[in-house]
PDB file of C-alpha atoms in Angstrom:
ATOM      1  CA  UNK A   1      -0.067   0.242   0.057  1.00  0.00           C
ATOM      2  CA  UNK A   2       2.750   2.126   0.777  1.00  0.00           C
ATOM      3  CA  UNK A   3       4.621   1.570  -2.423  1.00  0.00           C
ATOM      4  CA  UNK A   4       1.629   2.510  -4.363  1.00  0.00           C
ATOM      5  CA  UNK A   5       0.887   5.878  -2.387  1.00  0.00           C
ATOM      6  CA  UNK A   6       4.727   6.806  -3.015  1.00  0.00           C
ATOM      7  CA  UNK A   7       4.424   5.884  -6.775  1.00  0.00           C
ATOM      8  CA  UNK A   8       1.139   8.116  -6.816  1.00  0.00           C
ATOM      9  CA  UNK A   9       2.622  11.083  -4.860  1.00  0.00           C
ATOM     10  CA  UNK A  10       5.756  10.757  -7.429  1.00  0.00           C
ATOM     11  CA  UNK A  11       3.540  11.131 -10.336  1.00  0.00           C
ATOM     12  CA  UNK A  12       1.699  13.759  -9.100  1.00  0.00           C
ATOM     13  CA  UNK A  13       4.991  15.930  -8.013  1.00  0.00           C
ATOM     14  CA  UNK A  14       6.375  14.983 -11.480  1.00  0.00           C
ATOM     15  CA  UNK A  15       3.235  16.096 -13.255  1.00  0.00           C
ATOM     16  CA  UNK A  16       3.135  19.191 -11.132  1.00  0.00           C
ATOM     17  CA  UNK A  17       6.570  20.001 -11.716  1.00  0.00           C
ATOM     18  CA  UNK A  18       6.290  19.657 -15.424  1.00  0.00           C
ATOM     19  CA  UNK A  19       3.086  22.101 -15.574  1.00  0.00           C
ATOM     20  CA  UNK A  20       5.023  24.600 -13.124  1.00  0.00           C
ATOM     21  CA  UNK A  21       8.201  24.456 -15.919  1.00  0.00           C
ATOM     22  CA  UNK A  22       5.740  25.122 -18.894  1.00  0.00           C
ATOM     23  CA  UNK A  23       3.725  27.864 -17.092  1.00  0.00           C
ATOM     24  CA  UNK A  24       7.204  29.505 -16.416  1.00  0.00           C
ATOM     25  CA  UNK A  25       8.402  29.284 -19.697  1.00  0.00           C
ATOM     26  CA  UNK A  26       4.993  30.608 -21.206  1.00  0.00           C
ATOM     27  CA  UNK A  27       4.842  33.615 -18.783  1.00  0.00           C
ATOM     28  CA  UNK A  28       8.835  34.340 -19.706  1.00  0.00           C
ATOM     29  CA  UNK A  29       7.617  34.075 -23.657  1.00  0.00           C
ATOM     30  CA  UNK A  30       4.395  36.421 -22.975  1.00  0.00           C
ATOM     31  CA  UNK A  31       6.536  38.993 -21.006  1.00  0.00           C
ATOM     32  CA  UNK A  32       9.119  39.287 -23.779  1.00  0.00           C
ATOM     33  CA  UNK A  33       6.048  39.502 -26.709  1.00  0.00           C
ATOM     34  CA  UNK A  34       4.328  42.407 -24.225  1.00  0.00           C
ATOM     35  CA  UNK A  35       6.996  44.196 -23.158  1.00  0.00           C
ATOM     36  CA  UNK A  36       6.990  46.529 -25.975  1.00  0.00           C
ATOM     37  CA  UNK A  37       3.329  47.242 -25.814  1.00  0.00           C
ATOM     38  CA  UNK A  38       3.425  47.843 -22.019  1.00  0.00           C
ATOM     39  CA  UNK A  39       6.324  49.870 -22.206  1.00  0.00           C
ATOM     40  CA  UNK A  40       4.726  52.020 -24.972  1.00  0.00           C
ATOM     41  CA  UNK A  41       1.343  52.252 -22.598  1.00  0.00           C
ATOM     42  CA  UNK A  42       3.318  53.509 -19.708  1.00  0.00           C
ATOM     43  CA  UNK A  43       5.553  55.961 -21.506  1.00  0.00           C
ATOM     44  CA  UNK A  44       2.541  57.139 -23.246  1.00  0.00           C
ATOM     45  CA  UNK A  45       0.418  58.244 -19.831  1.00  0.00           C
ATOM     46  CA  UNK A  46       3.683  59.695 -18.306  1.00  0.00           C
ATOM     47  CA  UNK A  47       4.151  63.591 -18.170  1.00  0.00           C
ATOM     48  CA  UNK A  48       7.736  64.701 -20.173  1.00  0.00           C
ATOM     49  CA  UNK A  49       9.306  65.219 -16.974  1.00  0.00           C
ATOM     50  CA  UNK A  50       8.868  61.652 -15.475  1.00  0.00           C
ATOM     51  CA  UNK A  51       9.822  59.926 -18.848  1.00  0.00           C
ATOM     52  CA  UNK A  52      13.879  59.560 -17.704  1.00  0.00           C
ATOM     53  CA  UNK A  53      12.822  59.703 -13.818  1.00  0.00           C
ATOM     54  CA  UNK A  54      14.217  56.586 -12.228  1.00  0.00           C
ATOM     55  CA  UNK A  55      11.883  56.507  -9.547  1.00  0.00           C
ATOM     56  CA  UNK A  56       8.953  55.703 -12.020  1.00  0.00           C
ATOM     57  CA  UNK A  57       9.573  52.218 -13.459  1.00  0.00           C
ATOM     58  CA  UNK A  58       5.844  51.394 -14.940  1.00  0.00           C
ATOM     59  CA  UNK A  59       3.335  53.268 -13.172  1.00  0.00           C
ATOM     60  CA  UNK A  60       3.376  57.094 -13.537  1.00  0.00           C
ATOM     61  CA  UNK A  61       2.936  59.447 -10.910  1.00  0.00           C
ATOM     62  CA  UNK A  62       0.781  61.392 -12.382  1.00  0.00           C
ATOM     63  CA  UNK A  63      -1.450  60.049 -15.320  1.00  0.00           C
ATOM     64  CA  UNK A  64      -1.923  62.223 -18.328  1.00  0.00           C
ATOM     65  CA  UNK A  65      -3.831  62.147 -21.842  1.00  0.00           C
ATOM     66  CA  UNK A  66      -2.106  64.925 -23.215  1.00  0.00           C
ATOM     67  CA  UNK A  67       0.322  63.037 -25.054  1.00  0.00           C
ATOM     68  CA  UNK A  68      -2.426  61.125 -27.036  1.00  0.00           C
ATOM     69  CA  UNK A  69      -4.212  64.375 -27.571  1.00  0.00           C
ATOM     70  CA  UNK A  70      -0.977  65.848 -29.313  1.00  0.00           C
ATOM     71  CA  UNK A  71      -0.040  62.754 -31.366  1.00  0.00           C
ATOM     72  CA  UNK A  72      -4.062  62.636 -32.485  1.00  0.00           C
ATOM     73  CA  UNK A  73      -3.658  66.156 -33.735  1.00  0.00           C
ATOM     74  CA  UNK A  74      -0.111  65.836 -35.086  1.00  0.00           C
ATOM     75  CA  UNK A  75      -0.811  62.731 -36.993  1.00  0.00           C
ATOM     76  CA  UNK A  76      -4.116  63.602 -38.297  1.00  0.00           C
ATOM     77  CA  UNK A  77      -5.237  60.494 -36.894  1.00  0.00           C
ATOM     78  CA  UNK A  78      -8.662  60.207 -38.522  1.00  0.00           C
ATOM     79  CA  UNK A  79      -7.594  60.923 -41.905  1.00  0.00           C
ATOM     80  CA  UNK A  80      -4.523  58.417 -41.582  1.00  0.00           C
ATOM     81  CA  UNK A  81      -6.896  55.711 -40.013  1.00  0.00           C
ATOM     82  CA  UNK A  82      -9.509  56.241 -43.036  1.00  0.00           C
ATOM     83  CA  UNK A  83      -6.416  56.022 -45.420  1.00  0.00           C
ATOM     84  CA  UNK A  84      -4.852  53.011 -43.821  1.00  0.00           C
ATOM     85  CA  UNK A  85      -8.454  51.217 -43.666  1.00  0.00           C
ATOM     86  CA  UNK A  86      -9.393  51.961 -47.358  1.00  0.00           C
ATOM     87  CA  UNK A  87      -6.069  50.590 -48.677  1.00  0.00           C
ATOM     88  CA  UNK A  88      -5.719  47.692 -45.975  1.00  0.00           C
ATOM     89  CA  UNK A  89      -9.552  46.330 -46.653  1.00  0.00           C
ATOM     90  CA  UNK A  90      -9.444  47.199 -50.568  1.00  0.00           C
ATOM     91  CA  UNK A  91      -6.306  45.604 -51.215  1.00  0.00           C
ATOM     92  CA  UNK A  92      -6.771  42.631 -48.565  1.00  0.00           C
ATOM     93  CA  UNK A  93     -10.187  41.781 -50.442  1.00  0.00           C
ATOM     94  CA  UNK A  94      -8.574  42.210 -53.993  1.00  0.00           C
ATOM     95  CA  UNK A  95      -5.769  39.888 -53.143  1.00  0.00           C
ATOM     96  CA  UNK A  96      -8.036  37.103 -51.761  1.00  0.00           C
ATOM     97  CA  UNK A  97      -9.867  37.154 -55.027  1.00  0.00           C
ATOM     98  CA  UNK A  98      -7.094  37.512 -57.551  1.00  0.00           C
ATOM     99  CA  UNK A  99      -4.673  35.364 -55.553  1.00  0.00           C
ATOM    100  CA  UNK A 100      -7.094  32.622 -55.253  1.00  0.00           C
ATOM    101  CA  UNK A 101      -8.137  32.479 -59.056  1.00  0.00           C
ATOM    102  CA  UNK A 102      -4.381  32.305 -60.009  1.00  0.00           C
ATOM    103  CA  UNK A 103      -3.731  29.798 -57.463  1.00  0.00           C
ATOM    104  CA  UNK A 104      -6.552  27.669 -58.347  1.00  0.00           C
ATOM    105  CA  UNK A 105      -4.852  27.438 -62.175  1.00  0.00           C
ATOM    106  CA  UNK A 106      -1.849  26.436 -60.718  1.00  0.00           C
ATOM    107  CA  UNK A 107      -3.078  23.796 -58.471  1.00  0.00           C
ATOM    108  CA  UNK A 108      -5.602  22.038 -60.518  1.00  0.00           C
ATOM    109  CA  UNK A 109      -4.932  22.877 -64.208  1.00  0.00           C
ATOM    110  CA  UNK A 110      -1.916  21.519 -66.320  1.00  0.00           C
ATOM    111  CA  UNK A 111      -0.418  23.780 -68.934  1.00  0.00           C
ATOM    112  CA  UNK A 112       2.715  24.275 -70.637  1.00  0.00           C
ATOM    113  CA  UNK A 113       5.499  26.052 -68.458  1.00  0.00           C
ATOM    114  CA  UNK A 114       3.183  25.632 -65.155  1.00  0.00           C
ATOM    115  CA  UNK A 115       6.056  24.648 -63.175  1.00  0.00           C
ATOM    116  CA  UNK A 116       8.289  27.116 -64.230  1.00  0.00           C
ATOM    117  CA  UNK A 117       5.698  30.048 -64.226  1.00  0.00           C
ATOM    118  CA  UNK A 118       5.160  28.932 -60.313  1.00  0.00           C
ATOM    119  CA  UNK A 119       8.750  28.918 -59.906  1.00  0.00           C
ATOM    120  CA  UNK A 120       8.920  32.739 -60.711  1.00  0.00           C
ATOM    121  CA  UNK A 121       5.975  33.564 -58.590  1.00  0.00           C
ATOM    122  CA  UNK A 122       7.998  32.082 -55.633  1.00  0.00           C
ATOM    123  CA  UNK A 123      10.999  34.263 -56.628  1.00  0.00           C
ATOM    124  CA  UNK A 124       8.873  37.203 -56.461  1.00  0.00           C
ATOM    125  CA  UNK A 125       8.857  36.646 -52.614  1.00  0.00           C
ATOM    126  CA  UNK A 126      12.806  37.535 -52.877  1.00  0.00           C
ATOM    127  CA  UNK A 127      12.621  40.515 -54.168  1.00  0.00           C
ATOM    128  CA  UNK A 128      12.222  43.726 -52.090  1.00  0.00           C
ATOM    129  CA  UNK A 129       9.583  46.334 -53.094  1.00  0.00           C
ATOM    130  CA  UNK A 130      12.206  49.003 -52.673  1.00  0.00           C
ATOM    131  CA  UNK A 131      14.135  47.397 -56.042  1.00  0.00           C
ATOM    132  CA  UNK A 132      10.894  47.778 -58.122  1.00  0.00           C
ATOM    133  CA  UNK A 133       9.042  50.872 -56.628  1.00  0.00           C
ATOM    134  CA  UNK A 134      10.542  53.403 -59.116  1.00  0.00           C
ATOM    135  CA  UNK A 135       9.184  51.419 -62.360  1.00  0.00           C
ATOM    136  CA  UNK A 136       5.921  50.918 -60.378  1.00  0.00           C
ATOM    137  CA  UNK A 137       5.671  54.555 -59.584  1.00  0.00           C
ATOM    138  CA  UNK A 138       6.226  55.468 -63.129  1.00  0.00           C
ATOM    139  CA  UNK A 139       3.783  53.068 -64.200  1.00  0.00           C
ATOM    140  CA  UNK A 140       1.143  54.652 -61.914  1.00  0.00           C
ATOM    141  CA  UNK A 141       2.341  58.163 -62.767  1.00  0.00           C
ATOM    142  CA  UNK A 142       1.996  57.976 -66.676  1.00  0.00           C
ATOM    143  CA  UNK A 143      -0.660  55.051 -66.550  1.00  0.00           C
ATOM    144  CA  UNK A 144      -1.647  53.657 -70.036  1.00  0.00           C
ATOM    145  CA  UNK A 145      -3.858  50.452 -69.941  1.00  0.00           C
ATOM    146  CA  UNK A 146      -2.642  48.389 -72.672  1.00  0.00           C
ATOM    147  CA  UNK A 147      -1.745  51.429 -74.616  1.00  0.00           C
ATOM    148  CA  UNK A 148      -5.249  52.288 -75.435  1.00  0.00           C
ATOM    149  CA  UNK A 149      -4.819  56.036 -74.153  1.00  0.00           C
ATOM    150  CA  UNK A 150      -1.722  56.388 -76.279  1.00  0.00           C
ATOM    151  CA  UNK A 151      -4.235  55.340 -79.124  1.00  0.00           C
ATOM    152  CA  UNK A 152      -6.770  57.403 -78.441  1.00  0.00           C
ATOM    153  CA  UNK A 153      -4.305  60.435 -77.934  1.00  0.00           C
ATOM    154  CA  UNK A 154      -3.333  59.801 -81.398  1.00  0.00           C
ATOM    155  CA  UNK A 155      -6.550  59.708 -82.861  1.00  0.00           C
ATOM    156  CA  UNK A 156      -8.134  62.396 -80.904  1.00  0.00           C
ATOM    157  CA  UNK A 157      -5.200  64.447 -79.610  1.00  0.00           C
ATOM    158  CA  UNK A 158      -6.302  64.043 -75.930  1.00  0.00           C
ATOM    159  CA  UNK A 159      -3.738  62.847 -72.957  1.00  0.00           C
ATOM    160  CA  UNK A 160      -1.940  59.827 -73.527  1.00  0.00           C
ATOM    161  CA  UNK A 161      -1.918  58.913 -70.017  1.00  0.00           C
ATOM    162  CA  UNK A 162      -3.368  59.334 -66.650  1.00  0.00           C
ATOM    163  CA  UNK A 163      -1.651  59.957 -63.339  1.00  0.00           C
ATOM    164  CA  UNK A 164      -2.737  57.587 -60.517  1.00  0.00           C
ATOM    165  CA  UNK A 165      -0.201  58.864 -57.759  1.00  0.00           C
ATOM    166  CA  UNK A 166      -2.671  60.083 -54.911  1.00  0.00           C
ATOM    167  CA  UNK A 167      -5.523  57.901 -55.829  1.00  0.00           C
ATOM    168  CA  UNK A 168      -6.194  54.493 -54.202  1.00  0.00           C
ATOM    169  CA  UNK A 169      -6.140  52.692 -57.698  1.00  0.00           C
ATOM    170  CA  UNK A 170      -2.364  52.763 -57.653  1.00  0.00           C
ATOM    171  CA  UNK A 171      -2.512  50.259 -54.711  1.00  0.00           C
ATOM    172  CA  UNK A 172      -6.177  48.462 -56.198  1.00  0.00           C
ATOM    173  CA  UNK A 173      -4.771  47.709 -59.620  1.00  0.00           C
ATOM    174  CA  UNK A 174      -1.583  45.640 -58.540  1.00  0.00           C
ATOM    175  CA  UNK A 175      -3.955  43.708 -56.014  1.00  0.00           C
ATOM    176  CA  UNK A 176      -6.622  43.114 -58.703  1.00  0.00           C
ATOM    177  CA  UNK A 177      -3.983  41.276 -61.417  1.00  0.00           C
ATOM    178  CA  UNK A 178      -2.493  39.498 -58.395  1.00  0.00           C
ATOM    179  CA  UNK A 179       0.907  41.407 -58.577  1.00  0.00           C
ATOM    180  CA  UNK A 180       0.289  43.363 -55.425  1.00  0.00           C
ATOM    181  CA  UNK A 181       2.396  43.585 -52.046  1.00  0.00           C
ATOM    182  CA  UNK A 182       3.553  39.820 -51.248  1.00  0.00           C
ATOM    183  CA  UNK A 183       1.092  38.526 -53.754  1.00  0.00           C
ATOM    184  CA  UNK A 184       3.668  35.476 -54.408  1.00  0.00           C
ATOM    185  CA  UNK A 185       3.128  34.316 -50.824  1.00  0.00           C
ATOM    186  CA  UNK A 186      -0.719  34.500 -50.834  1.00  0.00           C
ATOM    187  CA  UNK A 187      -0.607  32.524 -54.522  1.00  0.00           C
ATOM    188  CA  UNK A 188       1.528  30.079 -52.694  1.00  0.00           C
ATOM    189  CA  UNK A 189      -1.074  29.714 -49.583  1.00  0.00           C
ATOM    190  CA  UNK A 190      -3.980  29.376 -52.212  1.00  0.00           C
ATOM    191  CA  UNK A 191      -2.028  27.050 -54.035  1.00  0.00           C
ATOM    192  CA  UNK A 192      -1.158  24.632 -51.367  1.00  0.00           C
ATOM    193  CA  UNK A 193      -4.835  24.762 -49.690  1.00  0.00           C
ATOM    194  CA  UNK A 194      -6.455  23.588 -53.020  1.00  0.00           C
ATOM    195  CA  UNK A 195      -3.809  21.250 -53.649  1.00  0.00           C
ATOM    196  CA  UNK A 196      -4.909  19.276 -50.323  1.00  0.00           C
ATOM    197  CA  UNK A 197      -8.640  19.525 -51.214  1.00  0.00           C
ATOM    198  CA  UNK A 198     -10.256  16.205 -52.519  1.00  0.00           C
ATOM    199  CA  UNK A 199     -10.795  16.315 -56.486  1.00  0.00           C
ATOM    200  CA  UNK A 200     -14.025  14.334 -55.844  1.00  0.00           C
ATOM    201  CA  UNK A 201     -15.578  17.807 -55.229  1.00  0.00           C
ATOM    202  CA  UNK A 202     -14.732  18.912 -58.642  1.00  0.00           C
ATOM    203  CA  UNK A 203     -15.788  15.752 -60.374  1.00  0.00           C
ATOM    204  CA  UNK A 204     -19.217  15.938 -58.691  1.00  0.00           C
ATOM    205  CA  UNK A 205     -19.351  19.434 -59.498  1.00  0.00           C
ATOM    206  CA  UNK A 206     -18.632  18.727 -63.370  1.00  0.00           C
ATOM    207  CA  UNK A 207     -21.204  15.939 -63.365  1.00  0.00           C
ATOM    208  CA  UNK A 208     -24.033  18.448 -62.215  1.00  0.00           C
ATOM    209  CA  UNK A 209     -22.944  20.397 -65.111  1.00  0.00           C
ATOM    210  CA  UNK A 210     -20.873  22.929 -63.520  1.00  0.00           C
ATOM    211  CA  UNK A 211     -17.911  24.336 -65.632  1.00  0.00           C
ATOM    212  CA  UNK A 212     -14.270  25.380 -64.270  1.00  0.00           C
ATOM    213  CA  UNK A 213     -15.382  28.965 -63.221  1.00  0.00           C
ATOM    214  CA  UNK A 214     -18.461  28.190 -61.721  1.00  0.00           C
ATOM    215  CA  UNK A 215     -16.777  25.099 -60.045  1.00  0.00           C
ATOM    216  CA  UNK A 216     -14.205  27.597 -58.465  1.00  0.00           C
ATOM    217  CA  UNK A 217     -16.545  30.202 -57.592  1.00  0.00           C
ATOM    218  CA  UNK A 218     -19.460  28.181 -55.989  1.00  0.00           C
ATOM    219  CA  UNK A 219     -17.651  25.003 -55.100  1.00  0.00           C
ATOM    220  CA  UNK A 220     -13.851  25.407 -54.334  1.00  0.00           C
ATOM    221  CA  UNK A 221     -13.759  28.948 -53.109  1.00  0.00           C
ATOM    222  CA  UNK A 222     -16.166  28.602 -50.205  1.00  0.00           C
ATOM    223  CA  UNK A 223     -14.269  25.955 -48.884  1.00  0.00           C
ATOM    224  CA  UNK A 224     -11.201  27.916 -48.743  1.00  0.00           C
ATOM    225  CA  UNK A 225     -12.641  30.177 -45.739  1.00  0.00           C
ATOM    226  CA  UNK A 226      -9.369  29.403 -43.832  1.00  0.00           C
ATOM    227  CA  UNK A 227      -7.075  30.195 -46.680  1.00  0.00           C
ATOM    228  CA  UNK A 228      -9.025  33.322 -47.153  1.00  0.00           C
ATOM    229  CA  UNK A 229      -8.897  34.680 -43.452  1.00  0.00           C
ATOM    230  CA  UNK A 230      -5.149  34.093 -43.606  1.00  0.00           C
ATOM    231  CA  UNK A 231      -4.341  35.896 -46.949  1.00  0.00           C
ATOM    232  CA  UNK A 232      -6.685  38.834 -46.057  1.00  0.00           C
ATOM    233  CA  UNK A 233      -5.078  39.502 -42.698  1.00  0.00           C
ATOM    234  CA  UNK A 234      -1.667  39.066 -44.184  1.00  0.00           C
ATOM    235  CA  UNK A 235      -2.461  41.639 -46.934  1.00  0.00           C
ATOM    236  CA  UNK A 236      -4.339  44.057 -44.434  1.00  0.00           C
ATOM    237  CA  UNK A 237      -1.232  44.201 -41.947  1.00  0.00           C
ATOM    238  CA  UNK A 238       1.407  44.604 -44.577  1.00  0.00           C
ATOM    239  CA  UNK A 239      -0.184  47.320 -46.309  1.00  0.00           C
ATOM    240  CA  UNK A 240      -1.171  48.751 -43.122  1.00  0.00           C
ATOM    241  CA  UNK A 241       2.892  48.850 -42.176  1.00  0.00           C
ATOM    242  CA  UNK A 242       3.813  49.596 -45.862  1.00  0.00           C
ATOM    243  CA  UNK A 243       5.773  52.953 -45.853  1.00  0.00           C
ATOM    244  CA  UNK A 244       7.950  53.287 -48.943  1.00  0.00           C
ATOM    245  CA  UNK A 245       5.159  52.360 -51.444  1.00  0.00           C
ATOM    246  CA  UNK A 246       2.417  54.799 -49.322  1.00  0.00           C
ATOM    247  CA  UNK A 247       5.049  57.252 -49.381  1.00  0.00           C
ATOM    248  CA  UNK A 248       5.260  57.492 -53.144  1.00  0.00           C
ATOM    249  CA  UNK A 249       1.625  56.361 -54.319  1.00  0.00           C
ATOM    250  CA  UNK A 250      -0.555  58.517 -52.019  1.00  0.00           C
ATOM    251  CA  UNK A 251       1.243  61.718 -52.716  1.00  0.00           C
ATOM    252  CA  UNK A 252       1.786  64.913 -50.554  1.00  0.00           C
ATOM    253  CA  UNK A 253      -1.895  65.318 -49.875  1.00  0.00           C
ATOM    254  CA  UNK A 254      -2.431  61.848 -47.893  1.00  0.00           C
ATOM    255  CA  UNK A 255      -0.663  59.965 -45.421  1.00  0.00           C
ATOM    256  CA  UNK A 256      -1.703  56.596 -43.852  1.00  0.00           C
ATOM    257  CA  UNK A 257      -0.204  55.549 -40.206  1.00  0.00           C
ATOM    258  CA  UNK A 258       3.177  54.542 -41.541  1.00  0.00           C
ATOM    259  CA  UNK A 259       3.734  57.727 -43.081  1.00  0.00           C
ATOM    260  CA  UNK A 260       2.373  59.742 -40.071  1.00  0.00           C
ATOM    261  CA  UNK A 261       4.557  57.938 -37.752  1.00  0.00           C
ATOM    262  CA  UNK A 262       7.655  58.495 -39.966  1.00  0.00           C
ATOM    263  CA  UNK A 263       6.829  62.540 -39.691  1.00  0.00           C
ATOM    264  CA  UNK A 264       5.893  62.888 -36.069  1.00  0.00           C
ATOM    265  CA  UNK A 265       8.929  63.868 -34.914  1.00  0.00           C
ATOM    266  CA  UNK A 266       9.162  66.743 -37.259  1.00  0.00           C
ATOM    267  CA  UNK A 267       5.855  67.415 -37.272  1.00  0.00           C
ATOM    268  CA  UNK A 268       5.970  67.776 -33.386  1.00  0.00           C
ATOM    269  CA  UNK A 269       8.120  71.106 -33.621  1.00  0.00           C
ATOM    270  CA  UNK A 270       5.661  72.698 -35.991  1.00  0.00           C
ATOM    271  CA  UNK A 271       2.431  71.762 -34.684  1.00  0.00           C
ATOM    272  CA  UNK A 272       2.615  71.495 -31.171  1.00  0.00           C
ATOM    273  CA  UNK A 273       5.780  73.758 -30.701  1.00  0.00           C
ATOM    274  CA  UNK A 274       7.651  70.799 -28.854  1.00  0.00           C
ATOM    275  CA  UNK A 275      11.712  71.633 -29.715  1.00  0.00           C
ATOM    276  CA  UNK A 276      13.150  68.103 -30.694  1.00  0.00           C
ATOM    277  CA  UNK A 277      16.271  69.281 -29.448  1.00  0.00           C
ATOM    278  CA  UNK A 278      15.587  71.078 -26.457  1.00  0.00           C
ATOM    279  CA  UNK A 279      12.851  69.038 -25.290  1.00  0.00           C
ATOM    280  CA  UNK A 280      13.390  65.537 -26.161  1.00  0.00           C
ATOM    281  CA  UNK A 281      11.569  63.906 -23.387  1.00  0.00           C
ATOM    282  CA  UNK A 282       8.413  65.382 -24.744  1.00  0.00           C
ATOM    283  CA  UNK A 283       9.010  63.947 -28.261  1.00  0.00           C
ATOM    284  CA  UNK A 284       9.425  60.653 -26.549  1.00  0.00           C
ATOM    285  CA  UNK A 285       6.367  60.531 -24.638  1.00  0.00           C
ATOM    286  CA  UNK A 286       4.292  61.748 -27.769  1.00  0.00           C
ATOM    287  CA  UNK A 287       6.169  59.461 -30.231  1.00  0.00           C
ATOM    288  CA  UNK A 288       5.202  56.437 -27.948  1.00  0.00           C
ATOM    289  CA  UNK A 289       1.642  57.736 -27.639  1.00  0.00           C
ATOM    290  CA  UNK A 290       1.432  57.918 -31.704  1.00  0.00           C
ATOM    291  CA  UNK A 291       3.173  54.545 -32.005  1.00  0.00           C
ATOM    292  CA  UNK A 292       0.236  52.885 -29.879  1.00  0.00           C
ATOM    293  CA  UNK A 293      -2.724  54.692 -31.479  1.00  0.00           C
ATOM    294  CA  UNK A 294      -1.203  53.426 -34.525  1.00  0.00           C
ATOM    295  CA  UNK A 295      -1.164  49.530 -33.390  1.00  0.00           C
ATOM    296  CA  UNK A 296      -4.357  49.679 -31.419  1.00  0.00           C
ATOM    297  CA  UNK A 297      -6.770  48.823 -34.627  1.00  0.00           C
ATOM    298  CA  UNK A 298      -4.232  45.766 -35.388  1.00  0.00           C
ATOM    299  CA  UNK A 299      -4.333  44.702 -31.697  1.00  0.00           C
ATOM    300  CA  UNK A 300      -8.276  44.944 -31.988  1.00  0.00           C
ATOM    301  CA  UNK A 301      -8.552  43.236 -35.214  1.00  0.00           C
ATOM    302  CA  UNK A 302      -6.412  40.286 -34.042  1.00  0.00           C
ATOM    303  CA  UNK A 303      -8.594  40.090 -30.501  1.00  0.00           C
ATOM    304  CA  UNK A 304     -11.598  39.682 -32.956  1.00  0.00           C
ATOM    305  CA  UNK A 305      -9.801  37.311 -35.419  1.00  0.00           C
ATOM    306  CA  UNK A 306      -7.451  35.389 -33.671  1.00  0.00           C
ATOM    307  CA  UNK A 307      -9.532  32.097 -33.422  1.00  0.00           C
ATOM    308  CA  UNK A 308     -10.080  32.033 -36.849  1.00  0.00           C
ATOM    309  CA  UNK A 309      -6.548  33.055 -37.391  1.00  0.00           C
ATOM    310  CA  UNK A 310      -5.090  30.192 -35.595  1.00  0.00           C
ATOM    311  CA  UNK A 311      -7.269  27.640 -37.232  1.00  0.00           C
ATOM    312  CA  UNK A 312      -6.446  29.062 -40.616  1.00  0.00           C
ATOM    313  CA  UNK A 313      -2.828  28.682 -39.954  1.00  0.00           C
ATOM    314  CA  UNK A 314      -3.191  25.130 -39.150  1.00  0.00           C
ATOM    315  CA  UNK A 315      -5.103  24.217 -41.772  1.00  0.00           C
ATOM    316  CA  UNK A 316      -3.435  26.148 -44.579  1.00  0.00           C
ATOM    317  CA  UNK A 317      -0.159  24.634 -43.067  1.00  0.00           C
ATOM    318  CA  UNK A 318       2.052  27.519 -42.705  1.00  0.00           C
ATOM    319  CA  UNK A 319       4.989  26.511 -40.556  1.00  0.00           C
TER     320      UNK A 319
END
């Protein structure tokens, strides 16, 4: 009897030790991940003179919202939010539709040079957007769809091109044709998903009289919900944080959060009359407030979609 009790308590002790170690590791990892957010929140709620006070570690002595008020005003928060949402949501939806369509062709149809073309699609993942941003800007600055405007110009004497710079179309058009930001990755995700779906679904649709297009839109696409959520979230976040492309394509009159944050230090001096040299602490607290405001929508999006996103990652097979 004593041996059985000893074995039982040894198992309980071993199980408790493993659970404690697991919890300790998770707590340490969670702290490392949450530390930047906690730091930004703490700095944003401090008065500037407390920013470098060694007696203030996490909780400010005096809570203030003035940093957020100044950051909202300097960043043109609501305009930046609207521009970021228009670009992120619009490009995300277009990336989902166009990349799914292209990936379905790679996954299910056999045509000449299919493997070579797919290899070129994967190759685009290694090409930084900075290397193609100048020709892309030239295309959008002097946009001529298939040379039609040049043809009409020769016939009517009108303009031979139009400028899409400063218009959301400069972002939407590449996404519409599966050539947007990180589209190669989205095509790969969809192709992997469609390749794992049973062909019996398509065979049954063909027996019912569906063609390839109708099968894609009514059978395959509704079953690709997990991949669609993954691609939309990736596209939304990457367009939200993109600076180089946004800085060129939005023009001088518009800005998103990436542009607003990059110019926040300079704008503070002109809008709020904060001298970046003589009053660096005031700059630090307001920059932290602006950075926190910029990521709040992303945090809210994650809280709403994290369950679907986790399921999507597991089903799509991203490692």
